[in-house]
CSV table of C-alpha atoms in Angstrom, one decimal:
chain,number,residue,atom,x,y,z
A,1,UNK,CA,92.7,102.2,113.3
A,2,UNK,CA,93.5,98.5,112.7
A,3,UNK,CA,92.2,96.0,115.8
A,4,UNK,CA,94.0,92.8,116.1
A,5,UNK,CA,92.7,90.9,119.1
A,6,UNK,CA,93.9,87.9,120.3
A,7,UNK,CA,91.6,86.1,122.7
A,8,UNK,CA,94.4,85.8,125.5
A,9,UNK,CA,96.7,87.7,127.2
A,10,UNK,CA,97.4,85.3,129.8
A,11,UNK,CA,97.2,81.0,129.3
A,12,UNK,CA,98.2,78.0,131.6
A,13,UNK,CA,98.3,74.4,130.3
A,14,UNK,CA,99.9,71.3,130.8
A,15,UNK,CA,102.3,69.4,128.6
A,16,UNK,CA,100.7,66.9,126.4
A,17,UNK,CA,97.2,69.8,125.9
A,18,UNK,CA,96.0,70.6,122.9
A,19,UNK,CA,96.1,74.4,122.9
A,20,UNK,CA,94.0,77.0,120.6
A,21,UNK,CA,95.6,80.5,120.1
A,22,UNK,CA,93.1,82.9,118.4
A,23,UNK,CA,93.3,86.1,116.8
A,24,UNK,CA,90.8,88.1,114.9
A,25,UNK,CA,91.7,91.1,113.0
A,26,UNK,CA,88.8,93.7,111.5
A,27,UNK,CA,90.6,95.4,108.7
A,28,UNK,CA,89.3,92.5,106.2
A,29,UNK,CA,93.7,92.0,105.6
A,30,UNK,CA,94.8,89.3,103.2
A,31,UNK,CA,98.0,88.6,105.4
A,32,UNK,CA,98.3,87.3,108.6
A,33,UNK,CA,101.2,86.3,111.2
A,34,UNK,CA,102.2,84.0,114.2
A,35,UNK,CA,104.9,84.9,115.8
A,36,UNK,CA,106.6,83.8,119.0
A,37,UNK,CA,108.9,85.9,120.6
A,38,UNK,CA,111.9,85.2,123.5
A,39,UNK,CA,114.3,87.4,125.7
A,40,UNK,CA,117.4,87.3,123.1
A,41,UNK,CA,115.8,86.0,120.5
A,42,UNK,CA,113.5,88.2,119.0
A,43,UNK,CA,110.5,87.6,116.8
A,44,UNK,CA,110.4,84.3,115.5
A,45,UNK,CA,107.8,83.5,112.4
A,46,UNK,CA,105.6,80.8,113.0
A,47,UNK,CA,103.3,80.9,110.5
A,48,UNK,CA,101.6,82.7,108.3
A,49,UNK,CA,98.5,83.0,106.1
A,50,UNK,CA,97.7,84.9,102.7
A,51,UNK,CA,94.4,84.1,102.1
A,52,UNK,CA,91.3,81.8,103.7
A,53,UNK,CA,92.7,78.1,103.8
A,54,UNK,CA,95.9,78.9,102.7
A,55,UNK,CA,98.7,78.5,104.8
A,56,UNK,CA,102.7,79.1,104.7
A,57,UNK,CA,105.6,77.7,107.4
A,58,UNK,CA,107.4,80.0,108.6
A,59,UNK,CA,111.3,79.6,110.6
A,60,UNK,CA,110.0,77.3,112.8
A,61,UNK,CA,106.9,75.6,112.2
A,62,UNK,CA,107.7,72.9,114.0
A,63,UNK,CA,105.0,71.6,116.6
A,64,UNK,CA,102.6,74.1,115.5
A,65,UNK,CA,100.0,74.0,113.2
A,66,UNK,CA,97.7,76.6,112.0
A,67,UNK,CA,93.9,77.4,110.7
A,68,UNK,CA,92.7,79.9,108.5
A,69,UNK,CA,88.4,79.5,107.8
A,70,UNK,CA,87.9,83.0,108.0
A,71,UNK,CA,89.5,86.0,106.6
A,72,UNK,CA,89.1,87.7,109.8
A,73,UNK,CA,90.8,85.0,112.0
A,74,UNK,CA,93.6,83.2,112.2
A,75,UNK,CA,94.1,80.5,114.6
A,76,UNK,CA,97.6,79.1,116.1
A,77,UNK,CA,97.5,75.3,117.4
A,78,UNK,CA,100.2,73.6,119.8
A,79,UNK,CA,99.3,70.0,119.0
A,80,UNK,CA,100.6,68.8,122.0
A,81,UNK,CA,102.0,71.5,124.4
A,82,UNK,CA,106.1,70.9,125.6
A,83,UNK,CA,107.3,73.2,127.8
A,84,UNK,CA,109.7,74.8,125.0
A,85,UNK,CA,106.6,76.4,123.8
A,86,UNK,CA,106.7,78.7,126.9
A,87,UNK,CA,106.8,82.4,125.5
A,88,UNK,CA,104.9,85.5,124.2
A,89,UNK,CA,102.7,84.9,121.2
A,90,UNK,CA,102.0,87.6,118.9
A,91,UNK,CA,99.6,87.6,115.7
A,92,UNK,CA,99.2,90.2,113.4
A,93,UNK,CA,97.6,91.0,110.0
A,94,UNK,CA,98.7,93.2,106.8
A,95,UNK,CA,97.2,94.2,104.1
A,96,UNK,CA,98.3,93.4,100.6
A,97,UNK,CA,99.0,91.8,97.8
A,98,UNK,CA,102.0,93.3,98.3
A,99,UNK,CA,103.5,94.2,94.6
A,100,UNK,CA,107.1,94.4,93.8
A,101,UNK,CA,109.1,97.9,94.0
A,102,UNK,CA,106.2,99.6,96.2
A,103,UNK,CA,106.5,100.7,100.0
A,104,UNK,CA,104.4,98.0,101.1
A,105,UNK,CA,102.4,98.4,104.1
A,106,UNK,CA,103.1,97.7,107.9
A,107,UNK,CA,102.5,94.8,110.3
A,108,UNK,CA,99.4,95.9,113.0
A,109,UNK,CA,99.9,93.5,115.9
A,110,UNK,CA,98.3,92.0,118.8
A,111,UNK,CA,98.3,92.3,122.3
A,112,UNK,CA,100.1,89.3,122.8
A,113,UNK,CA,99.6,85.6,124.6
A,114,UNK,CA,102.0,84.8,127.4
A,115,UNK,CA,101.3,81.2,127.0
A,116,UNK,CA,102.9,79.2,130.2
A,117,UNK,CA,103.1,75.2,129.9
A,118,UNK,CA,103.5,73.5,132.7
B,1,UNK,CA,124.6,85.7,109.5
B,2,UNK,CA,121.4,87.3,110.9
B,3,UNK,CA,119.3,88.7,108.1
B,4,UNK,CA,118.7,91.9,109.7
B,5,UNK,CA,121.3,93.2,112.7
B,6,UNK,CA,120.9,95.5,114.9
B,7,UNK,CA,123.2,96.4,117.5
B,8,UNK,CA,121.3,95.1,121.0
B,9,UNK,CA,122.6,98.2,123.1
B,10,UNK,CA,121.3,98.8,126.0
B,11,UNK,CA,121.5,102.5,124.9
B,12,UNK,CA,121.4,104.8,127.9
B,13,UNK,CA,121.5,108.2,127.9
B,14,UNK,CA,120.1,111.4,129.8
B,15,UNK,CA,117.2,113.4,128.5
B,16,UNK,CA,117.4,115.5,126.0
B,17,UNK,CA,120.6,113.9,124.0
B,18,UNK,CA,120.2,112.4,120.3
B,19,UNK,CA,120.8,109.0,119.7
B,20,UNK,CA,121.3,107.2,116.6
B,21,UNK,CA,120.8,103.5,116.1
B,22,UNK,CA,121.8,101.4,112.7
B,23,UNK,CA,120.7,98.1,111.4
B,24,UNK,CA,122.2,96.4,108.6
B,25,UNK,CA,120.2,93.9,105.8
B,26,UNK,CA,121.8,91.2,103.9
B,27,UNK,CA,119.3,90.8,101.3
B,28,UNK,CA,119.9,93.4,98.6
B,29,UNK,CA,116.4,92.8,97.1
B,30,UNK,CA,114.6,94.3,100.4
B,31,UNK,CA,112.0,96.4,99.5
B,32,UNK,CA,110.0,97.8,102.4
B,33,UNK,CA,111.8,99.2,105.2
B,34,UNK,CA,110.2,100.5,108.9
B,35,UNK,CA,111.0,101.3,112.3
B,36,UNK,CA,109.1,99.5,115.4
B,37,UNK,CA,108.7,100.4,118.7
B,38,UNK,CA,108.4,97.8,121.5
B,39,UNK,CA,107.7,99.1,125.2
B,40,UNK,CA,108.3,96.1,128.1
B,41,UNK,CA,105.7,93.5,127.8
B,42,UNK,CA,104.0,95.0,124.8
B,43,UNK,CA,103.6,94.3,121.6
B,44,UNK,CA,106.0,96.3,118.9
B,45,UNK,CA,104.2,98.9,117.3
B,46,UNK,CA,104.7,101.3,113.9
B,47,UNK,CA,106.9,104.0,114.7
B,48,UNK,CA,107.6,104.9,111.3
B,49,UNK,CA,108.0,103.7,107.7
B,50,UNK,CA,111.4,104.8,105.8
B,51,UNK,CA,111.5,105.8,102.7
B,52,UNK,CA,114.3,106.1,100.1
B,53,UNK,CA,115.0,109.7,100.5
B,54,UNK,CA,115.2,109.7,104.0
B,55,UNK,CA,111.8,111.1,106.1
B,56,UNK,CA,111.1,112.9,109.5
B,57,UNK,CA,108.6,113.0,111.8
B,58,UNK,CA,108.9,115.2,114.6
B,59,UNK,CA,111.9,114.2,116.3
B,60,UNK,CA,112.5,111.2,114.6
B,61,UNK,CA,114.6,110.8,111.8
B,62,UNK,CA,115.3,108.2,109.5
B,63,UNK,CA,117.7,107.1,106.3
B,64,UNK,CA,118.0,104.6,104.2
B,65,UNK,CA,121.8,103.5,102.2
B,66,UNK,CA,120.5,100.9,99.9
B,67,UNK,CA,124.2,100.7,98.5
B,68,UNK,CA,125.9,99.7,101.7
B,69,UNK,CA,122.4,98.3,102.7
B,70,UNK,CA,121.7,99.7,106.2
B,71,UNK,CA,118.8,101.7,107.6
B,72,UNK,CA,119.2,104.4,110.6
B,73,UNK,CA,116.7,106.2,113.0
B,74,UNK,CA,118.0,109.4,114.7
B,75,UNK,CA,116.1,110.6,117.9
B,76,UNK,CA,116.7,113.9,119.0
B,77,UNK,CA,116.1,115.8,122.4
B,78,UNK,CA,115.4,112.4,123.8
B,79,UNK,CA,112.2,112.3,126.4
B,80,UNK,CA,111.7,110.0,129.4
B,81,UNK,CA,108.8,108.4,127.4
B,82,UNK,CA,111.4,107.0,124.3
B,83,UNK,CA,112.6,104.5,126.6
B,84,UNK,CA,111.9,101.1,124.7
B,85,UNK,CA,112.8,98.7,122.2
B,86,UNK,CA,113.6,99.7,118.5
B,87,UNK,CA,113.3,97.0,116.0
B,88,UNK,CA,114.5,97.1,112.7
B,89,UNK,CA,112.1,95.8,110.2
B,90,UNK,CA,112.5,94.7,106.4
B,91,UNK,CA,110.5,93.2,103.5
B,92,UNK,CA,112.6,91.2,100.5
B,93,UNK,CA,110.9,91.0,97.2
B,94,UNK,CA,107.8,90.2,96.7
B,95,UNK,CA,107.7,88.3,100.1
B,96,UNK,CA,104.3,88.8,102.2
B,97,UNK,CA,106.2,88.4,105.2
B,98,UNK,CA,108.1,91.4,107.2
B,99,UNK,CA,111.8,90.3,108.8
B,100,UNK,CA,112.2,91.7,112.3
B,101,UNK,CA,115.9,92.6,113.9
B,102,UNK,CA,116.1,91.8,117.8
B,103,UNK,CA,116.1,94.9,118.4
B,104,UNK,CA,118.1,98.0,120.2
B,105,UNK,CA,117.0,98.8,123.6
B,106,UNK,CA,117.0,102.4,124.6
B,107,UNK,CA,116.4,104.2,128.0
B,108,UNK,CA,116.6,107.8,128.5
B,109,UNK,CA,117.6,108.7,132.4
B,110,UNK,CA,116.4,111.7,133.9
């Protein structure tokens, strides 16, 4: 079975913090995924990453950045924490390269970070 | 538009009762197609991937209309334990990156 661990479920910080969202994954996947998700709004892509040091924006990149050393982990970074970035933050990993016309495989997520800035 | 929509219910119904939910794509180069499952302060997980000719598993059903470009997922003799949220999930071309509808929210009432 895939694990995707993210190292918080729960976080508290101020506005203005720095914050560090991690999330290892142990299924040595190419892809992996920040998402952030709200009551009506669903999953939102943050960012995501296809291979070590490489990066892609997602829908709404902004005040985020992100940090990929490792294969295995994939780190989310609020630069300086507004309390817009309130909300459940969810990483997850895939395997690929995905290639045209096959089924392609699934998303394996995280627990999730309920990230509360104060 | 929303690239994937999916109606947001809530669905209730009583145990034991099918119910079908649809979700509609607006990308006609999707590729990769799946159903997720969400329970309340969870994360969604793989309920089942859908395949072109339509596929089963157990009580689940799903089907895929590539031509009017909308996917569907049957449940039948709906348990207690279904109650959650179903999210529609699509991959466009050769893009790494899945595309997640909002989601239909069912519960099943004893």
């Amino acid at each position: 079975d895939v694990k995707v661990t993210q190292s918080s479920r729960y976080l508290v910080k101020r506005t203005g913090e720095k914050v560090f969202l991690e999330c290892v994954q142990d299924m040595d996947h190419e892809n992996m995924f920040w998402y952030r998700q709200d009551p009506g709004l669903g999953l939102r892509l943050i960012y995501f990453s296809y291979d070590v040091k490489m990066k892609e924006k997602g829908d709404i990149p902004e005040g985020y950045s992100v940090s990929r050393e490792k294969k295995e982990r994939f780190s989310l970074i609020l630069e300086s924490a507004s309390t817009n970035q309130t909300s459940m933050y969810l990483c997850a990993s895939r395997g690929g390269p995905v290639r045209g016309g096959d089924l392609g495989e699934p998303q394996h997520f995280g627990d999730g970070t309920r990230l509360s800035i104060l | 538009r929303k690239e994937v929509e999916q109606d947001p219910g809530p669905f209730n119904v009583p145990e034991g009762a099918t119910v079908a939910f649809n979700c509609t794509y607006s990308n006609s180069a999707s590729q990769s197609f799946f159903w997720y499952r969400q329970d309340c302060r969870k994360e969604p997980k793989l309920l089942m991937s859908v395949y072109s000719s339509g596929n089963e598993d157990g009580r689940f059903t799903a089907q895929l209309n590539r031509a009017s470009q909308y996917i569907s997922l049957l449940i039948r003799d709906s348990k207690l334990s279904d109650s959650a949220t179903y999210l529609c999930v699509v991959r466009w071309g050769s893009a790494r990156q899945l595309t997640f509808g909002s989601g239909t929210q069912l519960t099943v009432l004893p």
